[in-house]
Amino acid sequence: MRKLLFIILLTIVTACTQNNGFIGPWFGTWKLTEIRIDGVVDPDYQGNIIWKFQSDIIEMVKADDIEHTADSRWGTWVANDDNTQITLNYTHKAVVDGVENTWTYTPLAETHLQRGVLILDAEWGKNPKLLLTYLSEDGHVYTYSFKKWG
């Protein structure tokens, strides 16, 4: 009986790494290592943003080492079947005490992504690495380089 209880407990504990099922290579924390705008490295990007994927939720986090603070932004996401494209949804909002909050559900300004539904192309590399490309409404091509961080 003890052995059966141990097996059940072990199964429950090890099954909880990815809420709501397996989401493939996206799962986890990705460090945004570089942003390019029309092929040119963005000199203003400080290398201090990570993206976290779990279930259908994405969290962008910008760390401020001087202030020892972090700015988190939230959205939802879905990838196509072969993980070559990802759709980010930043149209959510919250109402707290009668005040509408959309900034929490808006991408970080440093990413140059705007509030809305955004489609990015994905290329997967080794180690693992990820390259996302976004064609903005004004015709600029933004390329985001990531490395798996956690």
Coordinates of C-alpha atoms in Angstrom, one line a residue:
M1 CA 0.0 0.0 0.0
R2 CA 2.8 2.4 0.8
K3 CA 4.5 1.7 -2.5
L4 CA 1.2 2.5 -4.4
L5 CA 0.8 5.7 -2.5
F6 CA 4.4 6.7 -3.2
I7 CA 3.9 6.1 -6.9
I8 CA 0.7 8.1 -7.1
L9 CA 2.3 11.0 -5.2
L10 CA 5.4 10.9 -7.4
T11 CA 3.2 11.0 -10.5
I12 CA 1.3 14.0 -9.3
V13 CA 4.4 16.0 -8.2
T14 CA 6.3 15.4 -11.5
A15 CA 3.3 16.1 -13.7
C16 CA 2.9 19.7 -12.7
T17 CA 5.8 21.4 -14.6
Q18 CA 3.6 22.6 -17.4
N19 CA 0.1 23.8 -16.4
N20 CA -2.6 22.7 -18.8
G21 CA -0.5 20.3 -20.8
F22 CA 2.7 20.2 -22.9
I23 CA 3.3 23.3 -24.9
G24 CA 6.4 22.2 -26.8
P25 CA 9.6 24.1 -27.2
W26 CA 8.1 27.4 -26.1
F27 CA 7.8 26.4 -22.4
G28 CA 10.0 28.2 -20.0
T29 CA 12.0 31.4 -19.7
W30 CA 13.7 33.0 -22.8
K31 CA 16.2 35.8 -22.5
L32 CA 15.9 38.4 -25.2
T33 CA 19.5 38.9 -26.2
E34 CA 19.2 41.2 -29.2
I35 CA 16.7 43.3 -31.1
R36 CA 17.3 44.3 -34.7
I37 CA 15.3 46.9 -36.6
D38 CA 15.5 46.5 -40.4
G39 CA 18.7 44.4 -39.8
V40 CA 20.4 47.0 -37.6
V41 CA 21.0 46.2 -33.9
D42 CA 18.9 48.4 -31.7
P43 CA 21.4 50.4 -29.7
D44 CA 18.9 51.3 -27.1
Y45 CA 18.1 47.8 -26.0
Q46 CA 19.9 47.0 -22.7
G47 CA 19.6 43.2 -22.8
N48 CA 17.3 43.2 -19.7
I49 CA 14.1 41.5 -20.9
I50 CA 12.9 38.0 -20.6
W51 CA 9.8 36.3 -22.0
K52 CA 8.1 33.5 -20.1
F53 CA 5.8 31.0 -21.7
Q54 CA 3.4 28.7 -19.8
S55 CA 0.1 27.3 -20.9
D56 CA -1.3 30.0 -23.1
I57 CA 0.1 32.9 -21.1
I58 CA 3.2 35.0 -22.0
E59 CA 4.9 37.3 -19.5
M60 CA 7.4 39.9 -20.6
V61 CA 9.6 41.1 -17.8
K62 CA 12.1 44.0 -17.8
A63 CA 14.6 44.0 -15.0
D64 CA 16.0 47.3 -13.6
D65 CA 19.2 46.3 -11.7
I66 CA 19.7 49.9 -10.5
E67 CA 16.3 50.3 -9.0
H68 CA 16.0 46.5 -8.2
T69 CA 12.5 46.4 -9.7
A70 CA 10.8 44.5 -12.5
D71 CA 8.1 45.6 -14.9
S72 CA 5.9 42.6 -16.0
R73 CA 3.5 42.7 -18.9
W74 CA 1.0 39.9 -19.7
G75 CA -0.7 38.5 -22.8
T76 CA -1.8 35.3 -24.3
W77 CA -0.2 33.3 -27.2
V78 CA -0.8 30.5 -29.5
A79 CA 1.7 28.8 -31.9
N80 CA 0.8 27.1 -35.2
D81 CA 1.2 23.3 -35.5
D82 CA 4.8 23.3 -36.6
N83 CA 5.9 26.1 -34.3
T84 CA 7.0 28.4 -37.2
Q85 CA 4.6 31.1 -36.2
I86 CA 3.3 32.6 -33.0
T87 CA 0.4 34.9 -32.4
L88 CA 0.6 37.2 -29.4
N89 CA -2.6 38.7 -28.0
Y90 CA -2.2 42.0 -26.2
T91 CA -5.8 43.1 -26.2
H92 CA -6.7 42.2 -22.7
K93 CA -7.7 44.6 -19.9
A94 CA -8.7 44.6 -16.3
V95 CA -11.0 46.8 -14.3
V96 CA -10.1 47.4 -10.7
D97 CA -12.2 49.6 -8.6
G98 CA -13.9 51.0 -11.7
V99 CA -10.5 52.0 -13.3
E100 CA -9.6 50.2 -16.6
N101 CA -6.0 48.9 -16.8
T102 CA -4.6 48.1 -20.2
W103 CA -0.9 48.9 -19.6
T104 CA -0.3 45.6 -17.8
Y105 CA -1.5 43.9 -21.0
T106 CA 0.6 46.0 -23.4
P107 CA 4.0 44.8 -24.6
L108 CA 7.1 46.5 -23.1
A109 CA 7.9 49.7 -25.1
E110 CA 11.5 48.5 -25.6
T111 CA 10.3 45.6 -27.8
H112 CA 8.6 48.1 -30.3
L113 CA 5.6 45.8 -30.3
Q114 CA 2.2 47.6 -30.0
R115 CA -1.0 46.6 -28.2
G116 CA -3.1 44.3 -30.3
V117 CA -2.9 40.9 -31.9
L118 CA 0.6 40.3 -33.3
I119 CA 1.9 37.6 -35.6
L120 CA 5.6 36.7 -35.5
D121 CA 7.5 34.2 -37.6
A122 CA 9.7 31.7 -35.6
E123 CA 13.0 30.0 -36.5
W124 CA 14.5 27.5 -34.1
G125 CA 18.2 27.0 -33.6
K126 CA 20.5 24.9 -31.4
N127 CA 21.3 25.3 -27.7
P128 CA 18.2 26.1 -27.8
K129 CA 17.9 29.4 -29.5
L130 CA 14.9 31.2 -31.0
L131 CA 14.6 33.9 -33.6
L132 CA 11.3 35.8 -33.9
T133 CA 10.5 38.2 -36.8
Y134 CA 7.8 40.8 -36.8
L135 CA 6.7 43.0 -39.7
S136 CA 5.1 46.1 -38.2
E137 CA 2.2 48.1 -39.6
D138 CA 4.7 50.9 -40.6
G139 CA 6.8 48.5 -42.6
H140 CA 9.7 47.9 -40.3
V141 CA 11.1 44.4 -39.7
Y142 CA 11.9 43.6 -36.1
T143 CA 14.0 40.6 -35.3
Y144 CA 14.2 39.2 -31.7
S145 CA 17.0 36.8 -30.8
F146 CA 16.4 34.6 -27.7
K147 CA 18.3 32.0 -25.8
K148 CA 16.7 29.6 -23.4
W149 CA 17.2 30.9 -19.9
G150 CA 15.3 28.5 -17.7

